[in-house]
Short mmCIF file of C-alpha atoms and ligand atoms in Angstrom, two decimals:
data_model
loop_
_atom_site.label_atom_id
_atom_site.label_comp_id
_atom_site.label_asym_id
_atom_site.label_seq_id
_atom_site.Cartn_x
_atom_site.Cartn_y
_atom_site.Cartn_z
CA MET Z 9 70.17 103.86 4.10
CA ASP Z 10 68.67 101.23 6.01
CA TYR Z 11 66.69 103.18 8.66
CA GLU Z 12 65.06 100.16 10.00
CA LYS Z 13 68.30 98.58 10.68
CA LEU Z 14 69.58 101.67 12.32
CA GLY Z 15 66.55 101.60 14.51
CA GLN Z 16 66.96 97.86 15.58
CA GLU Z 17 70.52 98.51 16.30
CA ALA Z 18 69.73 101.53 18.56
CA THR Z 19 66.83 99.63 20.29
CA ALA Z 20 69.23 96.80 21.05
CA ARG Z 21 71.89 99.11 22.62
CA ILE Z 22 69.28 100.87 24.70
CA ALA Z 23 67.78 97.71 26.00
CA GLY Z 24 71.39 96.75 27.08
CA ALA Z 25 72.06 99.79 29.11
CA ASP Z 26 72.35 98.82 32.84
CA SER Z 27 72.15 102.17 34.45
CA LEU Z 28 70.48 105.58 34.19
CA ASP Z 29 74.01 107.22 33.45
CA MET Z 30 74.53 104.83 30.66
CA LEU Z 31 71.04 105.52 29.26
CA GLU Z 32 71.71 109.19 29.43
CA THR Z 33 74.96 108.71 27.37
CA LEU Z 34 72.97 106.87 24.75
CA ARG Z 35 70.16 109.72 24.72
CA VAL Z 36 72.84 112.18 23.98
CA GLU Z 37 74.62 109.93 21.34
CA PHE Z 38 71.35 109.43 19.35
CA LEU Z 39 69.07 112.57 20.12
CA GLY Z 40 71.56 115.17 21.58
CA LYS Z 41 72.29 118.36 19.57
CA GLN Z 42 75.27 116.49 17.87
CA GLY Z 43 73.43 113.20 18.01
CA SER Z 44 73.39 110.78 15.03
CA VAL Z 45 69.72 110.70 14.71
CA SER Z 46 69.56 114.48 14.92
CA ALA Z 47 72.10 114.78 12.19
CA LEU Z 48 69.83 112.54 9.98
CA LEU Z 49 66.94 114.89 10.69
CA LYS Z 50 69.01 117.77 9.64
CA THR Z 51 69.62 116.23 6.16
CA LEU Z 52 65.98 116.61 5.37
CA GLY Z 53 66.49 120.18 4.61
CA GLY Z 54 68.96 119.53 1.73
CA MET Z 55 66.69 117.02 -0.06
CA SER Z 56 64.34 117.47 -2.98
CA PRO Z 57 60.68 117.38 -2.22
CA ASP Z 58 60.20 113.92 -3.66
CA GLU Z 59 63.20 112.63 -1.87
CA ARG Z 60 61.99 114.29 1.46
CA LYS Z 61 58.26 112.85 0.72
CA GLU Z 62 59.91 109.37 0.90
CA THR Z 63 62.73 109.47 3.44
CA GLY Z 64 61.14 111.99 5.93
CA PRO Z 65 58.66 109.49 7.35
CA LYS Z 66 61.54 107.08 7.92
CA ILE Z 67 63.75 109.36 9.68
CA HIS Z 68 60.98 110.54 11.95
CA GLY Z 69 59.86 106.95 12.46
CA LEU Z 70 63.55 106.29 13.54
CA ARG Z 71 63.58 109.07 15.99
CA GLU Z 72 60.21 107.84 17.48
CA THR Z 73 61.54 104.30 17.85
CA VAL Z 74 64.69 105.59 19.62
CA SER Z 75 62.78 107.86 21.89
CA ASP Z 76 60.28 105.15 22.88
CA ALA Z 77 63.09 102.76 23.53
CA LEU Z 78 64.73 105.36 25.56
CA ALA Z 79 61.62 106.10 27.70
CA SER Z 80 60.85 102.41 28.37
CA ARG Z 81 64.28 101.43 29.44
CA LYS Z 82 64.41 104.50 31.75
CA ALA Z 83 61.00 103.28 33.34
CA ASP Z 84 62.42 99.85 33.76
CA LEU Z 85 65.69 101.01 35.37
CA GLU Z 86 63.79 103.39 37.71
CA ALA Z 87 61.44 100.63 38.82
CA ALA Z 88 64.34 98.30 39.45
CA ALA Z 89 66.21 101.04 41.53
CA MET Z 90 63.04 101.50 43.56
CA GLU Z 91 62.79 97.61 44.19
CA ALA Z 92 66.28 97.59 45.24
CA ARG Z 93 65.80 100.42 47.68
CA LEU Z 94 62.70 99.02 49.15
CA ALA Z 95 64.52 95.67 49.67
CA SER Z 96 67.55 97.31 51.28
CA GLU Z 97 65.48 99.57 53.57
CA THR Z 98 63.32 97.14 54.93
CA VAL Z 99 63.01 96.96 58.83
CA ASP Z 100 62.88 93.61 60.53
CA LEU Z 101 60.21 94.08 63.04
CA SER Z 102 60.61 90.58 64.55
CA LEU Z 103 64.13 91.49 65.68
CA PRO Z 104 64.66 91.89 69.47
CA ALA Z 105 65.04 95.15 71.03
CA PRO Z 106 68.64 96.47 71.49
CA GLU Z 107 69.86 95.60 74.95
CA GLN Z 108 70.68 99.27 75.95
CA ALA Z 109 68.16 101.78 75.03
CA ALA Z 110 69.94 104.40 72.64
CA GLY Z 111 68.21 107.60 74.02
CA THR Z 112 66.98 109.06 77.09
CA VAL Z 113 64.27 111.59 78.30
CA HIS Z 114 65.94 114.89 79.21
CA PRO Z 115 65.06 115.78 82.92
CA VAL Z 116 63.49 118.82 81.86
CA SER Z 117 61.13 116.96 79.45
CA GLN Z 118 60.45 114.45 82.36
CA VAL Z 119 59.65 117.17 84.81
CA MET Z 120 57.17 118.97 82.44
CA ASP Z 121 55.28 115.50 81.89
CA GLU Z 122 55.17 115.07 85.58
CA LEU Z 123 53.75 118.69 86.02
CA ALA Z 124 51.21 118.12 83.33
CA GLU Z 125 50.18 114.72 84.91
CA ILE Z 126 49.94 116.29 88.40
CA PHE Z 127 47.95 119.39 87.23
CA ALA Z 128 45.60 117.40 84.97
CA ASP Z 129 44.54 115.53 88.07
CA LEU Z 130 43.60 119.02 89.44
CA GLY Z 131 41.53 119.84 86.50
CA PHE Z 132 44.27 122.07 84.69
CA SER Z 133 45.00 121.91 81.00
CA VAL Z 134 48.30 122.80 79.37
CA ALA Z 135 48.52 126.07 77.31
CA THR Z 136 51.43 127.47 75.29
CA GLY Z 137 52.35 130.96 73.72
CA PRO Z 138 55.22 132.08 71.57
CA GLU Z 139 58.89 132.30 72.71
CA VAL Z 140 59.23 135.35 70.34
CA GLU Z 141 56.81 137.73 72.04
CA ASP Z 142 56.03 141.32 71.97
CA ASP Z 143 56.23 144.20 74.30
CA TRP Z 144 52.60 144.27 75.09
CA HIS Z 145 52.12 140.69 76.20
CA ASN Z 146 55.24 140.34 77.99
CA PHE Z 147 55.11 143.68 79.90
CA THR Z 148 52.24 146.12 79.32
CA ALA Z 149 49.41 143.86 79.58
CA LEU Z 150 51.11 142.45 82.65
CA ASN Z 151 50.79 145.99 84.40
CA MET Z 152 54.27 146.98 83.41
CA PRO Z 153 53.97 150.13 81.36
CA GLU Z 154 56.80 151.41 79.25
CA SER Z 155 58.61 153.30 82.12
CA HIS Z 156 57.99 150.66 84.81
CA PRO Z 157 61.24 149.84 86.65
CA ALA Z 158 60.40 146.19 86.84
CA ARG Z 159 61.12 145.93 83.00
CA ALA Z 160 64.70 146.69 83.72
CA MET Z 161 64.94 143.65 86.22
CA HIS Z 162 64.21 141.44 83.39
CA ASP Z 163 67.45 141.58 81.32
CA THR Z 164 65.47 141.14 78.09
CA PHE Z 165 66.88 140.28 74.75
CA TYR Z 166 65.09 142.72 72.20
CA PHE Z 167 65.03 142.28 68.43
CA GLY Z 168 66.09 145.25 66.39
CA GLU Z 169 63.99 148.20 65.86
CA ASP Z 170 63.41 146.91 62.12
CA ARG Z 171 61.10 144.00 63.65
CA VAL Z 172 57.84 145.39 64.75
CA ALA Z 173 54.94 143.55 66.34
CA PRO Z 174 51.47 143.82 64.59
CA ASN Z 175 50.38 145.87 67.42
CA GLY Z 176 53.24 148.30 67.05
CA GLY Z 177 55.28 147.34 69.95
CA ARG Z 178 58.86 145.88 69.97
CA MET Z 179 59.65 142.16 69.59
CA LEU Z 180 61.56 140.34 72.27
CA LEU Z 181 62.25 136.90 73.59
CA ARG Z 182 59.78 136.50 76.43
CA THR Z 183 61.43 136.80 79.86
CA HIS Z 184 58.80 134.75 81.63
CA THR Z 185 55.80 132.41 80.90
CA SER Z 186 53.45 135.20 82.36
CA PRO Z 187 52.38 136.36 78.84
CA VAL Z 188 50.64 133.22 78.36
CA GLN Z 189 48.30 134.22 81.23
CA VAL Z 190 47.24 136.99 78.92
CA ARG Z 191 47.04 135.13 75.78
CA THR Z 192 45.01 132.36 77.34
CA MET Z 193 42.48 134.86 78.85
CA LEU Z 194 42.01 136.50 75.60
CA GLU Z 195 41.63 133.48 73.73
CA ARG Z 196 39.44 131.40 76.00
CA GLY Z 197 37.94 133.73 78.43
CA ALA Z 198 36.92 132.57 81.79
CA PRO Z 199 36.73 130.35 83.96
CA LEU Z 200 40.32 129.03 83.24
CA ARG Z 201 42.61 126.56 84.88
CA ILE Z 202 45.87 126.18 83.02
CA ILE Z 203 49.63 125.51 83.35
CA ALA Z 204 51.96 126.94 80.68
CA PRO Z 205 55.42 125.22 80.68
CA GLY Z 206 57.79 126.47 78.32
CA ARG Z 207 61.22 128.13 77.49
CA VAL Z 208 62.09 131.73 78.56
CA TYR Z 209 65.00 133.92 78.08
CA ARG Z 210 67.26 136.27 80.09
CA SER Z 211 70.69 138.00 79.39
CA ASP Z 212 72.21 136.16 82.54
CA SER Z 213 74.86 133.49 82.77
CA ASP Z 214 76.50 131.68 85.63
CA ALA Z 215 76.32 128.24 87.57
CA THR Z 216 72.61 129.00 88.43
CA HIS Z 217 71.45 131.04 85.54
CA THR Z 218 71.48 130.18 81.77
CA PRO Z 219 70.29 132.69 79.07
CA MET Z 220 67.56 130.30 78.28
CA PHE Z 221 65.77 128.36 81.03
CA HIS Z 222 62.14 126.80 81.73
CA GLN Z 223 59.51 128.00 83.63
CA VAL Z 224 56.00 126.78 84.30
CA GLU Z 225 53.23 129.18 84.87
CA GLY Z 226 50.11 128.37 86.65
CA LEU Z 227 46.72 130.33 86.24
CA VAL Z 228 43.30 129.87 87.75
CA ILE Z 229 40.56 132.38 86.90
CA ASP Z 230 37.03 131.98 88.36
CA ARG Z 231 34.63 133.62 90.67
CA ASP Z 232 35.38 133.75 94.43
CA ILE Z 233 38.88 132.69 93.99
CA HIS Z 234 41.12 133.67 96.98
CA LEU Z 235 44.58 133.09 98.47
CA GLY Z 236 43.52 129.93 100.35
CA HIS Z 237 43.11 128.33 97.04
CA LEU Z 238 46.55 129.30 95.85
CA LYS Z 239 48.14 127.99 99.07
CA TRP Z 240 46.19 124.62 98.88
CA THR Z 241 47.09 124.07 95.11
CA LEU Z 242 50.78 124.84 95.54
CA GLU Z 243 50.88 122.41 98.72
CA THR Z 244 49.03 119.78 96.91
CA PHE Z 245 51.32 120.17 93.75
CA LEU Z 246 54.60 120.20 95.73
CA LYS Z 247 53.61 117.19 97.86
CA ALA Z 248 52.85 115.16 94.68
CA PHE Z 249 55.88 116.41 92.82
CA PHE Z 250 58.39 115.61 95.56
CA GLU Z 251 56.54 112.69 96.58
CA ARG Z 252 56.64 113.42 100.20
CA GLU Z 253 53.81 114.61 102.58
CA ASP Z 254 56.09 116.66 104.89
CA ILE Z 255 56.61 119.57 102.41
CA VAL Z 256 56.03 122.85 104.33
CA LEU Z 257 55.51 126.04 102.70
CA ARG Z 258 56.00 129.52 104.06
CA LEU Z 259 54.30 132.60 102.31
CA ARG Z 260 55.86 135.89 102.57
CA PRO Z 261 54.56 139.12 101.16
CA SER Z 262 56.38 140.36 97.83
CA TYR Z 263 55.80 142.26 94.80
CA PHE Z 264 55.13 141.64 91.26
CA PRO Z 265 53.27 144.17 89.05
CA PHE Z 266 50.90 141.53 87.75
CA THR Z 267 49.86 140.12 91.06
CA GLU Z 268 48.10 141.82 94.09
CA PRO Z 269 48.93 140.73 96.82
CA SER Z 270 52.23 139.16 95.66
CA VAL Z 271 53.42 136.10 97.57
CA GLU Z 272 56.91 134.62 97.53
CA VAL Z 273 56.75 130.90 98.50
CA ASP Z 274 59.55 129.36 100.50
CA VAL Z 275 59.86 125.59 101.19
CA GLY Z 276 61.61 124.00 104.26
CA PHE Z 277 64.67 121.88 103.59
CA ALA Z 278 67.67 120.01 105.31
CA VAL Z 279 70.99 119.34 104.14
CA GLU Z 280 71.88 115.69 103.94
CA THR Z 281 74.83 113.71 102.46
CA GLY Z 282 74.05 111.84 99.29
CA PRO Z 283 75.19 108.43 98.21
CA ASP Z 284 78.11 110.10 96.44
CA GLY Z 285 79.30 111.80 99.69
CA LYS Z 286 78.25 115.11 98.45
CA ALA Z 287 76.09 117.42 100.64
CA ARG Z 288 72.66 118.08 99.00
CA ARG Z 289 69.46 119.89 99.90
CA VAL Z 290 66.60 117.72 100.55
CA LEU Z 291 63.03 119.17 100.70
CA GLY Z 292 60.73 118.32 103.74
CA GLY Z 293 60.12 119.85 107.14
CA SER Z 294 59.64 123.27 108.42
CA GLY Z 295 62.67 125.62 107.82
CA ASP Z 296 62.24 126.67 111.36
CA GLU Z 297 63.12 123.14 112.82
CA PRO Z 298 66.72 122.59 113.89
CA GLY Z 299 69.08 121.61 111.25
CA HIS Z 300 66.54 123.12 108.70
CA ALA Z 301 66.25 126.33 106.55
CA TRP Z 302 63.98 128.03 104.16
CA MET Z 303 64.69 128.29 100.51
CA GLU Z 304 62.80 130.63 97.98
CA LEU Z 305 61.06 128.44 95.46
CA LEU Z 306 58.52 130.48 93.45
CA GLY Z 307 56.59 133.68 92.98
CA SER Z 308 52.86 133.99 92.95
CA GLY Z 309 49.98 135.96 94.02
CA MET Z 310 46.23 137.05 93.27
CA VAL Z 311 46.00 138.20 89.43
CA ASN Z 312 46.03 141.89 89.52
CA ALA Z 313 42.68 143.24 88.41
CA ARG Z 314 44.61 145.56 85.88
CA VAL Z 315 45.68 142.34 84.20
CA ILE Z 316 42.14 140.72 84.32
CA GLU Z 317 41.17 144.19 82.53
CA PHE Z 318 43.98 144.20 79.90
CA ALA Z 319 43.00 140.57 79.04
CA GLY Z 320 39.42 141.65 78.26
CA LEU Z 321 37.59 140.16 81.37
CA ASP Z 322 35.27 141.82 83.69
CA ARG Z 323 37.20 142.59 86.86
CA ALA Z 324 33.99 142.70 89.04
CA GLU Z 325 33.18 139.30 88.07
CA TRP Z 326 36.40 137.33 87.64
CA GLN Z 327 39.49 136.89 89.85
CA GLY Z 328 42.16 134.54 90.16
CA PHE Z 329 45.56 133.45 91.41
CA ALA Z 330 49.01 132.92 89.38
CA PHE Z 331 52.19 131.48 90.10
CA GLY Z 332 55.56 130.85 88.27
CA VAL Z 333 58.29 128.53 88.93
CA GLY Z 334 61.62 127.51 87.31
CA VAL Z 335 61.29 123.98 85.92
CA ASP Z 336 65.13 123.42 85.67
CA ARG Z 337 65.28 124.28 89.38
CA LEU Z 338 62.51 121.90 90.30
CA ALA Z 339 64.48 119.23 88.41
CA MET Z 340 67.75 120.05 90.19
CA LEU Z 341 65.93 119.76 93.62
CA LYS Z 342 64.31 116.64 92.83
CA TYR Z 343 66.99 114.65 91.04
CA GLY Z 344 70.04 116.05 92.74
CA MET Z 345 71.81 117.81 89.92
CA ASP Z 346 73.92 120.85 90.90
CA ASP Z 347 74.94 122.62 87.90
CA LEU Z 348 72.29 124.15 85.82
CA ARG Z 349 74.61 124.69 82.77
CA ALA Z 350 74.94 120.70 82.10
CA PHE Z 351 71.36 120.73 81.34
CA PHE Z 352 72.05 122.47 77.97
CA ASP Z 353 75.51 121.16 77.28
CA GLY Z 354 74.06 118.09 75.20
CA ASP Z 355 76.78 115.77 76.90
CA VAL Z 356 75.55 112.29 76.38
CA ARG Z 357 77.23 110.89 79.38
CA TRP Z 358 75.21 113.48 81.43
CA LEU Z 359 72.11 112.54 79.65
CA ARG Z 360 72.68 108.81 80.07
CA HIS Z 361 73.27 109.31 83.85
CA TYR Z 362 70.33 111.71 84.47
CA GLY Z 363 68.09 111.02 81.67
CA PHE Z 364 64.90 108.86 81.98
CA SER Z 365 63.61 105.91 80.02
CA ALA Z 366 61.24 106.62 77.35
CA PHE Z 367 58.98 103.95 78.64
CA ASP Z 368 58.80 105.49 82.17
CA GLN Z 369 55.62 107.62 81.60
CA PRO Z 370 54.92 109.52 84.77
CA THR Z 371 51.59 108.57 86.06
CA LEU Z 372 49.85 109.37 89.53
CA SER Z 373 49.12 105.84 90.22
CA GLY Z 374 52.56 104.67 89.43
CA GLY Z 375 54.27 107.61 91.08
CA VAL Z 376 55.20 110.46 89.09
CA GLY Z 377 58.89 110.40 89.29
CA ALA Z 378 59.48 106.72 89.20
CA ARG Z 379 62.84 105.72 87.73
CA ALA Z 380 63.23 102.72 85.87
N1 LIG I 411 56.51 135.96 85.99
C1 LIG I 411 57.36 135.89 87.31
C2 LIG I 411 58.79 135.67 87.17
O1 LIG I 411 59.29 135.24 86.19
C3 LIG I 411 56.78 134.81 88.26
C4 LIG I 411 55.40 134.90 88.63
C5 LIG I 411 54.33 134.31 87.94
C6 LIG I 411 54.94 135.72 89.80
C7 LIG I 411 53.13 134.49 88.22
C8 LIG I 411 53.82 135.99 90.26
C9 LIG I 411 52.75 135.17 89.18
O2 LIG I 411 59.58 135.93 88.03
#
């Protein structure tokens, strides 16, 4: 048998294979279990030693020729496929931008950016914490021990008993951003000036409540901090956020386990008729003026000394204030949406209407809420 000729024929057919699939078919035809070259190799067993000495190298040579040809054709075909892919997937960066931008920035993201910008100017940095939280950070360290009635007010989503926190407590979806206060004090110590925006969860659902919503926490820890600092900070923040000087706040005594004293903050507003003919609330002015009223906006207070202790700081040296406010609520008031559920429907028509251009970065100098 002319093994050399067999080799040449196989090599020619392999070189002619124009796809990886075809090449695989050829590999099976020659070198597969039932392949023609494999069959030749099997004949070696039935040969006399002399015959094998002469024919063996030829058959092994044939096998090598075929497998080399397969490998080299495979490399060529793969390189060609890569070339074709690179050619078809190029992006022409010289093309003009599409006339209509395809996506918009969600109002919640926009408001969070605005808040970060406003508070950065006051020396606050942005802190974060996990949404899957443990009992201790969400409640206990915030002065809500196991039996505390305030726990029941939070409509908490708990994980099953099989999921236990490293500290032995139950796991839950955080019901507020306040656990970030504790985490940040533990991690960074004092003094501190942070805001902590993020998602929070409560088992509650209607036109003004969704099971997931957004809050921003504020925390200042330093020496000699008092309620005056809290009031000034909130006033400065709200004036910058709503872009009006006539924002008036009313502080009312309230109760949160993690602040002492606790202060509920109301803001004055009037009802005006919008361009769409619908009545809407516009912030500004004292709620005691004719045609005005007060609306509850946020919770705050001086950080309870128990919380300072839980967070590992010396309560004789450090004190501070904290506040928590709904981000979605802030967005609705500033940009005039009336149904919270639409925030999370993912309806592109709503997003197109209420969304913001990605190029419209909020800056203090340019106006934090400038609409393109
Ligand atoms: N965590 C409180 C809530 O979700 C708000 C709050 C934060 C109150 C900080 C006081 C201080 O209702």
